[in-house]
Amino acid sequence: MKTLKSLSALALTGALALSAAALSAETIKIGVSYPTPTHAWAAGMNWHAEQAEKRLEALYPDIDLILINSPDPNAQASALEDLVSVHKIDALVVLPFESEPLTDPVLNVKKTGALITVVDRGLSQPGIEDIYVAGNNPELGRVSAVYMKGRLTSGDNIVVLRGIPTIIDNERFDAFMAEMEGTGINILDHKHANWNRDDGFEVMQDFLSRFPDIDAVWAQDDDIAIGVVAALKQAGRDGDGMFVVGGAGMKETIKSIMDGDTLVPVDVLYPPSMIATAMDVTVAAFKSNGPVAGRYILGATLITPENAASFYFPDSPF
């Protein structure tokens, strides 16, 4: 009888071990790789990634999301190697630090059979990713221009502060200029402010010193817009009817829009939460009975006092 009990105990132990092993084997591991946050938008992206991790793992106990941020392209390439060799991931969500140096490392992950989702910055070789999620850069420029056209008339004057000289900046700027063409509204000058508050302050100081009559400022980015507003206030020109349009959806900007700010009355969305969208779609590739592969280009919504509350995340760092 004792022997039978011992055999039963061994059988139960073995069954539990097999069950645990089966559970482990069925766990879906998804790596999420993105640059270490060094500015407000990236900090917001990191926060949304962490929130999505908690939400998705609570919803799907067999999903294991592994978040890794990296300070430079080489570190990100090494992180991708670790996700494959150590964690043996089934899928990768990646926002490349830079497109060119991350293309081969992502391709190597693809060769393991992992599903690839690329976020925001495309790779230099097309066709590697299964899923692509990004904001709509041309639309951000176009929506900004449409709003300004509605507020201004022929003969009014605009100055433009651009981002870092990149394809993204060109797409935004070119779409803005195309929409403004033929309106009679004057673009007095445009200069790069590198999506940076200090640069925005300095560029706007220069514009204010050269142009006594400015009706509106397209800052393209919320960090730049903060620098622009500081320059306007320092020069005492924040109360002369001028208005500023930024972009991205920074929580401080959205809160001021909710409160009826007239200097920065609207914003155009370029959501740091796109990383969460990418994680949702990637998980859906394993959980949905419908196809999810493809390109997801998120809208560049005009944020106004009427809809601002829908885009306000007070706990986010951005």
PDB file of C-alpha atoms in Angstrom:
ATOM      1  CA  MET A   1       0.000   0.000   0.000  1.00  0.00           C
ATOM      2  CA  LYS A   2       2.893   2.241   0.878  1.00  0.00           C
ATOM      3  CA  THR A   3       4.430   1.471  -2.482  1.00  0.00           C
ATOM      4  CA  LEU A   4       1.211   2.381  -4.282  1.00  0.00           C
ATOM      5  CA  LYS A   5       1.052   5.654  -2.391  1.00  0.00           C
ATOM      6  CA  SER A   6       4.661   6.399  -3.305  1.00  0.00           C
ATOM      7  CA  LEU A   7       3.955   5.599  -6.951  1.00  0.00           C
ATOM      8  CA  SER A   8       0.855   7.811  -6.871  1.00  0.00           C
ATOM      9  CA  ALA A   9       2.857  10.657  -5.356  1.00  0.00           C
ATOM     10  CA  LEU A  10       5.546  10.254  -8.005  1.00  0.00           C
ATOM     11  CA  ALA A  11       2.927  10.201 -10.731  1.00  0.00           C
ATOM     12  CA  LEU A  12       1.314  13.359  -9.359  1.00  0.00           C
ATOM     13  CA  THR A  13       4.691  15.092  -9.095  1.00  0.00           C
ATOM     14  CA  GLY A  14       5.502  14.094 -12.673  1.00  0.00           C
ATOM     15  CA  ALA A  15       2.141  15.290 -13.925  1.00  0.00           C
ATOM     16  CA  LEU A  16       2.615  18.643 -12.202  1.00  0.00           C
ATOM     17  CA  ALA A  17       6.103  18.956 -13.669  1.00  0.00           C
ATOM     18  CA  LEU A  18       4.803  18.166 -17.152  1.00  0.00           C
ATOM     19  CA  SER A  19       1.977  20.633 -16.675  1.00  0.00           C
ATOM     20  CA  ALA A  20       4.428  23.340 -15.589  1.00  0.00           C
ATOM     21  CA  ALA A  21       6.686  22.564 -18.525  1.00  0.00           C
ATOM     22  CA  ALA A  22       3.763  22.724 -20.925  1.00  0.00           C
ATOM     23  CA  LEU A  23       2.689  26.051 -19.458  1.00  0.00           C
ATOM     24  CA  SER A  24       6.224  27.375 -19.816  1.00  0.00           C
ATOM     25  CA  ALA A  25       6.417  26.148 -23.405  1.00  0.00           C
ATOM     26  CA  GLU A  26       3.138  27.898 -24.234  1.00  0.00           C
ATOM     27  CA  THR A  27       4.237  31.289 -22.887  1.00  0.00           C
ATOM     28  CA  ILE A  28       4.422  33.856 -25.676  1.00  0.00           C
ATOM     29  CA  LYS A  29       7.463  36.068 -25.203  1.00  0.00           C
ATOM     30  CA  ILE A  30       7.456  39.485 -26.823  1.00  0.00           C
ATOM     31  CA  GLY A  31      10.472  41.776 -26.652  1.00  0.00           C
ATOM     32  CA  VAL A  32       9.864  45.537 -26.677  1.00  0.00           C
ATOM     33  CA  SER A  33      12.956  47.590 -27.534  1.00  0.00           C
ATOM     34  CA  TYR A  34      13.215  51.382 -27.739  1.00  0.00           C
ATOM     35  CA  PRO A  35      15.682  54.205 -26.988  1.00  0.00           C
ATOM     36  CA  THR A  36      16.363  55.261 -23.412  1.00  0.00           C
ATOM     37  CA  PRO A  37      14.173  58.313 -22.721  1.00  0.00           C
ATOM     38  CA  THR A  38      16.220  61.514 -22.957  1.00  0.00           C
ATOM     39  CA  HIS A  39      13.410  63.990 -23.631  1.00  0.00           C
ATOM     40  CA  ALA A  40       9.765  64.453 -22.768  1.00  0.00           C
ATOM     41  CA  TRP A  41       8.182  62.626 -25.730  1.00  0.00           C
ATOM     42  CA  ALA A  42      10.376  59.555 -25.193  1.00  0.00           C
ATOM     43  CA  ALA A  43       9.610  59.588 -21.466  1.00  0.00           C
ATOM     44  CA  GLY A  44       5.929  59.549 -22.327  1.00  0.00           C
ATOM     45  CA  MET A  45       6.495  56.656 -24.703  1.00  0.00           C
ATOM     46  CA  ASN A  46       8.275  54.718 -21.946  1.00  0.00           C
ATOM     47  CA  TRP A  47       5.367  55.332 -19.565  1.00  0.00           C
ATOM     48  CA  HIS A  48       2.808  54.135 -22.119  1.00  0.00           C
ATOM     49  CA  ALA A  49       4.910  51.011 -22.792  1.00  0.00           C
ATOM     50  CA  GLU A  50       4.956  50.181 -19.081  1.00  0.00           C
ATOM     51  CA  GLN A  51       1.207  50.753 -18.787  1.00  0.00           C
ATOM     52  CA  ALA A  52       0.552  48.514 -21.790  1.00  0.00           C
ATOM     53  CA  GLU A  53       2.800  45.814 -20.313  1.00  0.00           C
ATOM     54  CA  LYS A  54       0.764  45.745 -17.089  1.00  0.00           C
ATOM     55  CA  ARG A  55      -2.564  45.787 -18.907  1.00  0.00           C
ATOM     56  CA  LEU A  56      -1.738  43.092 -21.467  1.00  0.00           C
ATOM     57  CA  GLU A  57      -0.058  40.710 -19.023  1.00  0.00           C
ATOM     58  CA  ALA A  58      -3.051  40.997 -16.684  1.00  0.00           C
ATOM     59  CA  LEU A  59      -5.396  40.273 -19.570  1.00  0.00           C
ATOM     60  CA  TYR A  60      -3.333  37.386 -20.989  1.00  0.00           C
ATOM     61  CA  PRO A  61      -1.425  35.364 -18.338  1.00  0.00           C
ATOM     62  CA  ASP A  62       0.482  33.506 -21.072  1.00  0.00           C
ATOM     63  CA  ILE A  63       1.915  36.726 -22.524  1.00  0.00           C
ATOM     64  CA  ASP A  64       5.353  37.795 -21.273  1.00  0.00           C
ATOM     65  CA  LEU A  65       6.358  41.297 -22.398  1.00  0.00           C
ATOM     66  CA  ILE A  66      10.050  42.093 -21.939  1.00  0.00           C
ATOM     67  CA  LEU A  67      10.776  45.849 -22.027  1.00  0.00           C
ATOM     68  CA  ILE A  68      14.328  47.027 -22.713  1.00  0.00           C
ATOM     69  CA  ASN A  69      15.488  50.567 -23.449  1.00  0.00           C
ATOM     70  CA  SER A  70      18.931  51.359 -24.836  1.00  0.00           C
ATOM     71  CA  PRO A  71      21.073  54.532 -24.776  1.00  0.00           C
ATOM     72  CA  ASP A  72      22.537  54.219 -28.299  1.00  0.00           C
ATOM     73  CA  PRO A  73      22.280  52.135 -31.491  1.00  0.00           C
ATOM     74  CA  ASN A  74      25.046  49.692 -30.508  1.00  0.00           C
ATOM     75  CA  ALA A  75      23.444  49.036 -27.141  1.00  0.00           C
ATOM     76  CA  GLN A  76      20.083  48.476 -28.821  1.00  0.00           C
ATOM     77  CA  ALA A  77      21.631  46.008 -31.271  1.00  0.00           C
ATOM     78  CA  SER A  78      23.126  44.090 -28.315  1.00  0.00           C
ATOM     79  CA  ALA A  79      19.767  44.148 -26.529  1.00  0.00           C
ATOM     80  CA  LEU A  80      18.134  42.553 -29.571  1.00  0.00           C
ATOM     81  CA  GLU A  81      20.725  39.765 -29.522  1.00  0.00           C
ATOM     82  CA  ASP A  82      19.945  39.131 -25.834  1.00  0.00           C
ATOM     83  CA  LEU A  83      16.218  39.046 -26.490  1.00  0.00           C
ATOM     84  CA  VAL A  84      16.831  36.229 -28.952  1.00  0.00           C
ATOM     85  CA  SER A  85      19.580  34.247 -27.183  1.00  0.00           C
ATOM     86  CA  VAL A  86      18.472  34.676 -23.563  1.00  0.00           C
ATOM     87  CA  HIS A  87      14.724  35.254 -23.710  1.00  0.00           C
ATOM     88  CA  LYS A  88      14.013  33.349 -26.958  1.00  0.00           C
ATOM     89  CA  ILE A  89      11.311  35.784 -28.003  1.00  0.00           C
ATOM     90  CA  ASP A  90       8.428  34.929 -30.312  1.00  0.00           C
ATOM     91  CA  ALA A  91       7.948  38.540 -31.426  1.00  0.00           C
ATOM     92  CA  LEU A  92       9.735  41.880 -31.345  1.00  0.00           C
ATOM     93  CA  VAL A  93       8.304  45.382 -31.056  1.00  0.00           C
ATOM     94  CA  VAL A  94      11.093  47.834 -31.878  1.00  0.00           C
ATOM     95  CA  LEU A  95      11.393  51.589 -32.179  1.00  0.00           C
ATOM     96  CA  PRO A  96      14.870  51.875 -33.744  1.00  0.00           C
ATOM     97  CA  PHE A  97      17.311  54.353 -32.225  1.00  0.00           C
ATOM     98  CA  GLU A  98      18.378  55.011 -35.817  1.00  0.00           C
ATOM     99  CA  SER A  99      17.176  53.298 -38.968  1.00  0.00           C
ATOM    100  CA  GLU A 100      20.410  52.266 -40.702  1.00  0.00           C
ATOM    101  CA  PRO A 101      22.396  50.694 -37.812  1.00  0.00           C
ATOM    102  CA  LEU A 102      19.361  48.748 -36.543  1.00  0.00           C
ATOM    103  CA  THR A 103      18.276  47.264 -39.860  1.00  0.00           C
ATOM    104  CA  ASP A 104      20.601  44.245 -39.829  1.00  0.00           C
ATOM    105  CA  PRO A 105      20.060  43.483 -36.106  1.00  0.00           C
ATOM    106  CA  VAL A 106      16.277  43.485 -36.623  1.00  0.00           C
ATOM    107  CA  LEU A 107      16.703  41.340 -39.748  1.00  0.00           C
ATOM    108  CA  ASN A 108      18.664  38.826 -37.660  1.00  0.00           C
ATOM    109  CA  VAL A 109      15.760  38.634 -35.211  1.00  0.00           C
ATOM    110  CA  LYS A 110      13.410  38.119 -38.156  1.00  0.00           C
ATOM    111  CA  LYS A 111      15.526  35.164 -39.323  1.00  0.00           C
ATOM    112  CA  THR A 112      14.774  33.336 -36.054  1.00  0.00           C
ATOM    113  CA  GLY A 113      11.108  33.236 -37.054  1.00  0.00           C
ATOM    114  CA  ALA A 114      10.004  36.025 -34.733  1.00  0.00           C
ATOM    115  CA  LEU A 115       7.172  38.351 -35.696  1.00  0.00           C
ATOM    116  CA  ILE A 116       8.513  41.888 -36.225  1.00  0.00           C
ATOM    117  CA  THR A 117       6.665  45.110 -35.403  1.00  0.00           C
ATOM    118  CA  VAL A 118       8.492  48.358 -36.193  1.00  0.00           C
ATOM    119  CA  VAL A 119       7.380  51.620 -34.567  1.00  0.00           C
ATOM    120  CA  ASP A 120       7.786  55.188 -35.844  1.00  0.00           C
ATOM    121  CA  ARG A 121      11.215  55.061 -37.536  1.00  0.00           C
ATOM    122  CA  GLY A 122      11.248  52.718 -40.482  1.00  0.00           C
ATOM    123  CA  LEU A 123      14.178  50.444 -41.267  1.00  0.00           C
ATOM    124  CA  SER A 124      16.463  51.147 -44.222  1.00  0.00           C
ATOM    125  CA  GLN A 125      15.484  47.869 -45.908  1.00  0.00           C
ATOM    126  CA  PRO A 126      11.793  47.481 -46.751  1.00  0.00           C
ATOM    127  CA  GLY A 127       9.831  44.350 -46.050  1.00  0.00           C
ATOM    128  CA  ILE A 128      11.516  43.179 -42.838  1.00  0.00           C
ATOM    129  CA  GLU A 129       8.633  44.086 -40.564  1.00  0.00           C
ATOM    130  CA  ASP A 130       5.303  42.274 -40.450  1.00  0.00           C
ATOM    131  CA  ILE A 131       3.590  45.211 -38.752  1.00  0.00           C
ATOM    132  CA  TYR A 132       4.395  48.932 -38.907  1.00  0.00           C
ATOM    133  CA  VAL A 133       2.912  51.502 -36.510  1.00  0.00           C
ATOM    134  CA  ALA A 134       3.653  55.224 -36.783  1.00  0.00           C
ATOM    135  CA  GLY A 135       2.301  58.718 -36.477  1.00  0.00           C
ATOM    136  CA  ASN A 136       1.294  60.618 -39.592  1.00  0.00           C
ATOM    137  CA  ASN A 137       3.996  63.230 -40.182  1.00  0.00           C
ATOM    138  CA  PRO A 138       2.630  64.793 -43.389  1.00  0.00           C
ATOM    139  CA  GLU A 139      -0.798  64.998 -41.771  1.00  0.00           C
ATOM    140  CA  LEU A 140       0.659  66.776 -38.728  1.00  0.00           C
ATOM    141  CA  GLY A 141       1.940  69.510 -41.050  1.00  0.00           C
ATOM    142  CA  ARG A 142      -1.262  69.661 -43.070  1.00  0.00           C
ATOM    143  CA  VAL A 143      -3.596  69.806 -40.044  1.00  0.00           C
ATOM    144  CA  SER A 144      -1.492  72.594 -38.517  1.00  0.00           C
ATOM    145  CA  ALA A 145      -1.729  74.597 -41.730  1.00  0.00           C
ATOM    146  CA  VAL A 146      -5.484  74.069 -42.070  1.00  0.00           C
ATOM    147  CA  TYR A 147      -6.003  75.460 -38.575  1.00  0.00           C
ATOM    148  CA  MET A 148      -3.799  78.475 -39.286  1.00  0.00           C
ATOM    149  CA  LYS A 149      -5.584  79.153 -42.577  1.00  0.00           C
ATOM    150  CA  GLY A 150      -8.838  79.260 -40.632  1.00  0.00           C
ATOM    151  CA  ARG A 151      -7.471  81.823 -38.197  1.00  0.00           C
ATOM    152  CA  LEU A 152      -5.477  84.057 -40.566  1.00  0.00           C
ATOM    153  CA  THR A 153      -6.148  86.068 -43.711  1.00  0.00           C
ATOM    154  CA  SER A 154      -4.128  87.086 -46.760  1.00  0.00           C
ATOM    155  CA  GLY A 155      -1.299  89.411 -45.773  1.00  0.00           C
ATOM    156  CA  ASP A 156      -0.855  87.967 -42.268  1.00  0.00           C
ATOM    157  CA  ASN A 157       2.589  86.771 -41.228  1.00  0.00           C
ATOM    158  CA  ILE A 158       3.871  83.422 -39.923  1.00  0.00           C
ATOM    159  CA  VAL A 159       7.255  82.217 -38.717  1.00  0.00           C
ATOM    160  CA  VAL A 160       8.113  78.509 -38.678  1.00  0.00           C
ATOM    161  CA  LEU A 161      10.374  76.590 -36.299  1.00  0.00           C
ATOM    162  CA  ARG A 162      11.382  73.228 -37.694  1.00  0.00           C
ATOM    163  CA  GLY A 163      12.673  70.077 -35.983  1.00  0.00           C
ATOM    164  CA  ILE A 164      15.917  68.171 -36.460  1.00  0.00           C
ATOM    165  CA  PRO A 165      16.903  67.992 -40.154  1.00  0.00           C
ATOM    166  CA  THR A 166      15.414  64.554 -40.938  1.00  0.00           C
ATOM    167  CA  ILE A 167      12.913  62.916 -43.276  1.00  0.00           C
ATOM    168  CA  ILE A 168      10.291  63.298 -40.542  1.00  0.00           C
ATOM    169  CA  ASP A 169      10.854  67.058 -40.381  1.00  0.00           C
ATOM    170  CA  ASN A 170      10.813  67.350 -44.176  1.00  0.00           C
ATOM    171  CA  GLU A 171       7.512  65.474 -44.397  1.00  0.00           C
ATOM    172  CA  ARG A 172       5.905  67.781 -41.851  1.00  0.00           C
ATOM    173  CA  PHE A 173       7.313  70.975 -43.333  1.00  0.00           C
ATOM    174  CA  ASP A 174       6.586  70.108 -46.963  1.00  0.00           C
ATOM    175  CA  ALA A 175       2.962  69.230 -46.180  1.00  0.00           C
ATOM    176  CA  PHE A 176       2.550  72.462 -44.194  1.00  0.00           C
ATOM    177  CA  MET A 177       3.965  74.590 -47.010  1.00  0.00           C
ATOM    178  CA  ALA A 178       1.856  72.821 -49.646  1.00  0.00           C
ATOM    179  CA  GLU A 179      -1.317  73.522 -47.667  1.00  0.00           C
ATOM    180  CA  MET A 180      -0.379  77.199 -47.181  1.00  0.00           C
ATOM    181  CA  GLU A 181       0.368  77.744 -50.866  1.00  0.00           C
ATOM    182  CA  GLY A 182      -1.895  80.272 -52.538  1.00  0.00           C
ATOM    183  CA  THR A 183      -3.351  81.652 -49.307  1.00  0.00           C
ATOM    184  CA  GLY A 184      -1.528  84.982 -49.441  1.00  0.00           C
ATOM    185  CA  ILE A 185      -0.255  84.343 -45.901  1.00  0.00           C
ATOM    186  CA  ASN A 186       3.420  85.239 -45.645  1.00  0.00           C
ATOM    187  CA  ILE A 187       5.996  82.763 -44.314  1.00  0.00           C
ATOM    188  CA  LEU A 188       8.573  85.268 -43.064  1.00  0.00           C
ATOM    189  CA  ASP A 189      11.270  82.665 -42.301  1.00  0.00           C
ATOM    190  CA  HIS A 190      11.812  79.092 -41.169  1.00  0.00           C
ATOM    191  CA  LYS A 191      14.702  77.752 -39.086  1.00  0.00           C
ATOM    192  CA  HIS A 192      15.527  74.472 -37.384  1.00  0.00           C
ATOM    193  CA  ALA A 193      14.946  74.389 -33.614  1.00  0.00           C
ATOM    194  CA  ASN A 194      15.709  70.670 -33.304  1.00  0.00           C
ATOM    195  CA  TRP A 195      12.638  69.726 -31.223  1.00  0.00           C
ATOM    196  CA  ASN A 196      14.382  71.435 -28.303  1.00  0.00           C
ATOM    197  CA  ARG A 197      13.128  74.058 -25.833  1.00  0.00           C
ATOM    198  CA  ASP A 198      16.379  76.016 -25.637  1.00  0.00           C
ATOM    199  CA  ASP A 199      16.732  76.075 -29.413  1.00  0.00           C
ATOM    200  CA  GLY A 200      13.113  77.130 -29.719  1.00  0.00           C
ATOM    201  CA  PHE A 201      13.774  80.016 -27.342  1.00  0.00           C
ATOM    202  CA  GLU A 202      16.857  81.160 -29.280  1.00  0.00           C
ATOM    203  CA  VAL A 203      15.286  80.877 -32.725  1.00  0.00           C
ATOM    204  CA  MET A 204      12.185  82.749 -31.590  1.00  0.00           C
ATOM    205  CA  GLN A 205      14.328  85.479 -30.045  1.00  0.00           C
ATOM    206  CA  ASP A 206      15.961  85.920 -33.452  1.00  0.00           C
ATOM    207  CA  PHE A 207      12.602  86.068 -35.218  1.00  0.00           C
ATOM    208  CA  LEU A 208      11.275  88.632 -32.741  1.00  0.00           C
ATOM    209  CA  SER A 209      14.336  90.830 -33.239  1.00  0.00           C
ATOM    210  CA  ARG A 210      13.892  90.795 -37.035  1.00  0.00           C
ATOM    211  CA  PHE A 211      10.127  90.792 -37.488  1.00  0.00           C
ATOM    212  CA  PRO A 212       7.995  93.390 -35.668  1.00  0.00           C
ATOM    213  CA  ASP A 213       4.749  91.999 -37.116  1.00  0.00           C
ATOM    214  CA  ILE A 214       4.148  88.275 -36.506  1.00  0.00           C
ATOM    215  CA  ASP A 215       0.604  86.947 -36.352  1.00  0.00           C
ATOM    216  CA  ALA A 216       1.250  83.253 -35.681  1.00  0.00           C
ATOM    217  CA  VAL A 217       4.025  80.730 -35.017  1.00  0.00           C
ATOM    218  CA  TRP A 218       4.138  77.152 -36.235  1.00  0.00           C
ATOM    219  CA  ALA A 219       6.438  75.438 -33.746  1.00  0.00           C
ATOM    220  CA  GLN A 220       5.648  71.874 -34.967  1.00  0.00           C
ATOM    221  CA  ASP A 221       6.585  70.397 -31.569  1.00  0.00           C
ATOM    222  CA  ASP A 222       5.482  71.019 -27.977  1.00  0.00           C
ATOM    223  CA  ASP A 223       9.029  71.297 -26.613  1.00  0.00           C
ATOM    224  CA  ILE A 224       9.843  73.934 -29.235  1.00  0.00           C
ATOM    225  CA  ALA A 225       6.563  75.696 -28.418  1.00  0.00           C
ATOM    226  CA  ILE A 226       7.536  75.984 -24.748  1.00  0.00           C
ATOM    227  CA  GLY A 227      10.729  77.777 -25.789  1.00  0.00           C
ATOM    228  CA  VAL A 228       8.746  80.008 -28.152  1.00  0.00           C
ATOM    229  CA  VAL A 229       6.300  81.013 -25.413  1.00  0.00           C
ATOM    230  CA  ALA A 230       9.184  81.813 -23.050  1.00  0.00           C
ATOM    231  CA  ALA A 231      10.735  84.087 -25.680  1.00  0.00           C
ATOM    232  CA  LEU A 232       7.403  85.821 -26.309  1.00  0.00           C
ATOM    233  CA  LYS A 233       6.891  86.458 -22.607  1.00  0.00           C
ATOM    234  CA  GLN A 234      10.431  87.730 -22.124  1.00  0.00           C
ATOM    235  CA  ALA A 235       9.938  90.169 -25.013  1.00  0.00           C
ATOM    236  CA  GLY A 236       6.520  91.237 -23.750  1.00  0.00           C
ATOM    237  CA  ARG A 237       4.850  90.129 -26.974  1.00  0.00           C
ATOM    238  CA  ASP A 238       2.660  87.362 -25.560  1.00  0.00           C
ATOM    239  CA  GLY A 239      -0.404  89.601 -25.372  1.00  0.00           C
ATOM    240  CA  ASP A 240      -0.537  91.085 -28.863  1.00  0.00           C
ATOM    241  CA  GLY A 241      -2.873  88.491 -30.404  1.00  0.00           C
ATOM    242  CA  MET A 242      -0.191  86.158 -31.699  1.00  0.00           C
ATOM    243  CA  PHE A 243      -0.821  82.420 -31.327  1.00  0.00           C
ATOM    244  CA  VAL A 244       1.428  79.343 -31.368  1.00  0.00           C
ATOM    245  CA  VAL A 245       0.722  75.853 -32.724  1.00  0.00           C
ATOM    246  CA  GLY A 246       2.937  72.999 -31.563  1.00  0.00           C
ATOM    247  CA  GLY A 247       2.536  69.267 -31.876  1.00  0.00           C
ATOM    248  CA  ALA A 248       2.762  65.875 -30.140  1.00  0.00           C
ATOM    249  CA  GLY A 249       0.283  66.081 -27.255  1.00  0.00           C
ATOM    250  CA  MET A 250       2.330  67.010 -24.169  1.00  0.00           C
ATOM    251  CA  LYS A 251       0.142  66.840 -21.057  1.00  0.00           C
ATOM    252  CA  GLU A 252       1.016  70.405 -19.938  1.00  0.00           C
ATOM    253  CA  THR A 253       0.024  71.711 -23.358  1.00  0.00           C
ATOM    254  CA  ILE A 254      -3.219  69.738 -23.372  1.00  0.00           C
ATOM    255  CA  LYS A 255      -4.066  70.938 -19.848  1.00  0.00           C
ATOM    256  CA  SER A 256      -3.543  74.557 -20.884  1.00  0.00           C
ATOM    257  CA  ILE A 257      -5.808  74.001 -23.909  1.00  0.00           C
ATOM    258  CA  MET A 258      -8.447  72.522 -21.581  1.00  0.00           C
ATOM    259  CA  ASP A 259      -8.125  75.667 -19.458  1.00  0.00           C
ATOM    260  CA  GLY A 260      -8.709  77.941 -22.460  1.00  0.00           C
ATOM    261  CA  ASP A 261      -5.197  79.226 -23.180  1.00  0.00           C
ATOM    262  CA  THR A 262      -5.303  81.730 -26.052  1.00  0.00           C
ATOM    263  CA  LEU A 263      -1.543  81.831 -26.716  1.00  0.00           C
ATOM    264  CA  VAL A 264      -1.374  78.069 -27.418  1.00  0.00           C
ATOM    265  CA  PRO A 265      -5.024  77.397 -28.266  1.00  0.00           C
ATOM    266  CA  VAL A 266      -4.626  73.998 -29.992  1.00  0.00           C
ATOM    267  CA  ASP A 267      -2.167  71.159 -30.493  1.00  0.00           C
ATOM    268  CA  VAL A 268      -1.728  68.436 -33.126  1.00  0.00           C
ATOM    269  CA  LEU A 269      -1.385  64.859 -31.929  1.00  0.00           C
ATOM    270  CA  TYR A 270       1.753  62.784 -32.523  1.00  0.00           C
ATOM    271  CA  PRO A 271       1.138  60.291 -29.744  1.00  0.00           C
ATOM    272  CA  PRO A 272       3.909  58.740 -27.643  1.00  0.00           C
ATOM    273  CA  SER A 273       1.262  56.110 -26.890  1.00  0.00           C
ATOM    274  CA  MET A 274       1.872  54.654 -30.374  1.00  0.00           C
ATOM    275  CA  ILE A 275       4.206  52.155 -28.645  1.00  0.00           C
ATOM    276  CA  ALA A 276       1.162  50.830 -26.757  1.00  0.00           C
ATOM    277  CA  THR A 277      -0.751  50.538 -30.019  1.00  0.00           C
ATOM    278  CA  ALA A 278       2.143  48.527 -31.445  1.00  0.00           C
ATOM    279  CA  MET A 279       2.138  46.217 -28.420  1.00  0.00           C
ATOM    280  CA  ASP A 280      -1.639  45.735 -28.673  1.00  0.00           C
ATOM    281  CA  VAL A 281      -1.446  44.811 -32.348  1.00  0.00           C
ATOM    282  CA  THR A 282       1.488  42.463 -31.779  1.00  0.00           C
ATOM    283  CA  VAL A 283      -0.356  40.607 -29.019  1.00  0.00           C
ATOM    284  CA  ALA A 284      -3.412  40.462 -31.284  1.00  0.00           C
ATOM    285  CA  ALA A 285      -1.294  38.619 -33.852  1.00  0.00           C
ATOM    286  CA  PHE A 286      -1.194  35.721 -31.363  1.00  0.00           C
ATOM    287  CA  LYS A 287      -4.679  36.123 -29.885  1.00  0.00           C
ATOM    288  CA  SER A 288      -6.963  37.204 -32.719  1.00  0.00           C
ATOM    289  CA  ASN A 289      -8.540  34.917 -35.307  1.00  0.00           C
ATOM    290  CA  GLY A 290      -8.272  37.741 -37.852  1.00  0.00           C
ATOM    291  CA  PRO A 291      -5.238  39.055 -39.769  1.00  0.00           C
ATOM    292  CA  VAL A 292      -3.323  41.963 -38.219  1.00  0.00           C
ATOM    293  CA  ALA A 293      -0.199  42.272 -40.403  1.00  0.00           C
ATOM    294  CA  GLY A 294       0.087  45.599 -42.208  1.00  0.00           C
ATOM    295  CA  ARG A 295       0.680  49.323 -41.717  1.00  0.00           C
ATOM    296  CA  TYR A 296      -1.062  51.317 -38.977  1.00  0.00           C
ATOM    297  CA  ILE A 297      -0.685  55.076 -39.489  1.00  0.00           C
ATOM    298  CA  LEU A 298      -2.257  56.931 -36.574  1.00  0.00           C
ATOM    299  CA  GLY A 299      -4.233  60.105 -37.075  1.00  0.00           C
ATOM    300  CA  ALA A 300      -2.866  63.610 -36.455  1.00  0.00           C
ATOM    301  CA  THR A 301      -5.897  64.850 -34.549  1.00  0.00           C
ATOM    302  CA  LEU A 302      -6.351  68.563 -33.886  1.00  0.00           C
ATOM    303  CA  ILE A 303      -6.612  68.899 -30.094  1.00  0.00           C
ATOM    304  CA  THR A 304      -9.032  71.660 -29.088  1.00  0.00           C
ATOM    305  CA  PRO A 305     -10.752  72.702 -25.845  1.00  0.00           C
ATOM    306  CA  GLU A 306     -13.685  70.529 -26.898  1.00  0.00           C
ATOM    307  CA  ASN A 307     -11.762  67.237 -27.174  1.00  0.00           C
ATOM    308  CA  ALA A 308      -8.612  67.840 -25.109  1.00  0.00           C
ATOM    309  CA  ALA A 309      -9.784  65.784 -22.114  1.00  0.00           C
ATOM    310  CA  SER A 310      -9.702  62.636 -24.277  1.00  0.00           C
ATOM    311  CA  PHE A 311      -5.947  63.070 -24.774  1.00  0.00           C
ATOM    312  CA  TYR A 312      -5.010  64.111 -21.235  1.00  0.00           C
ATOM    313  CA  PHE A 313      -3.006  61.564 -19.207  1.00  0.00           C
ATOM    314  CA  PRO A 314      -2.085  63.347 -15.940  1.00  0.00           C
ATOM    315  CA  ASP A 315       0.113  60.486 -14.657  1.00  0.00           C
ATOM    316  CA  SER A 316       2.268  60.423 -17.773  1.00  0.00           C
ATOM    317  CA  PRO A 317       5.635  62.251 -17.650  1.00  0.00           C
ATOM    318  CA  PHE A 318       4.802  63.748 -21.078  1.00  0.00           C
TER     319      PHE A 318
END
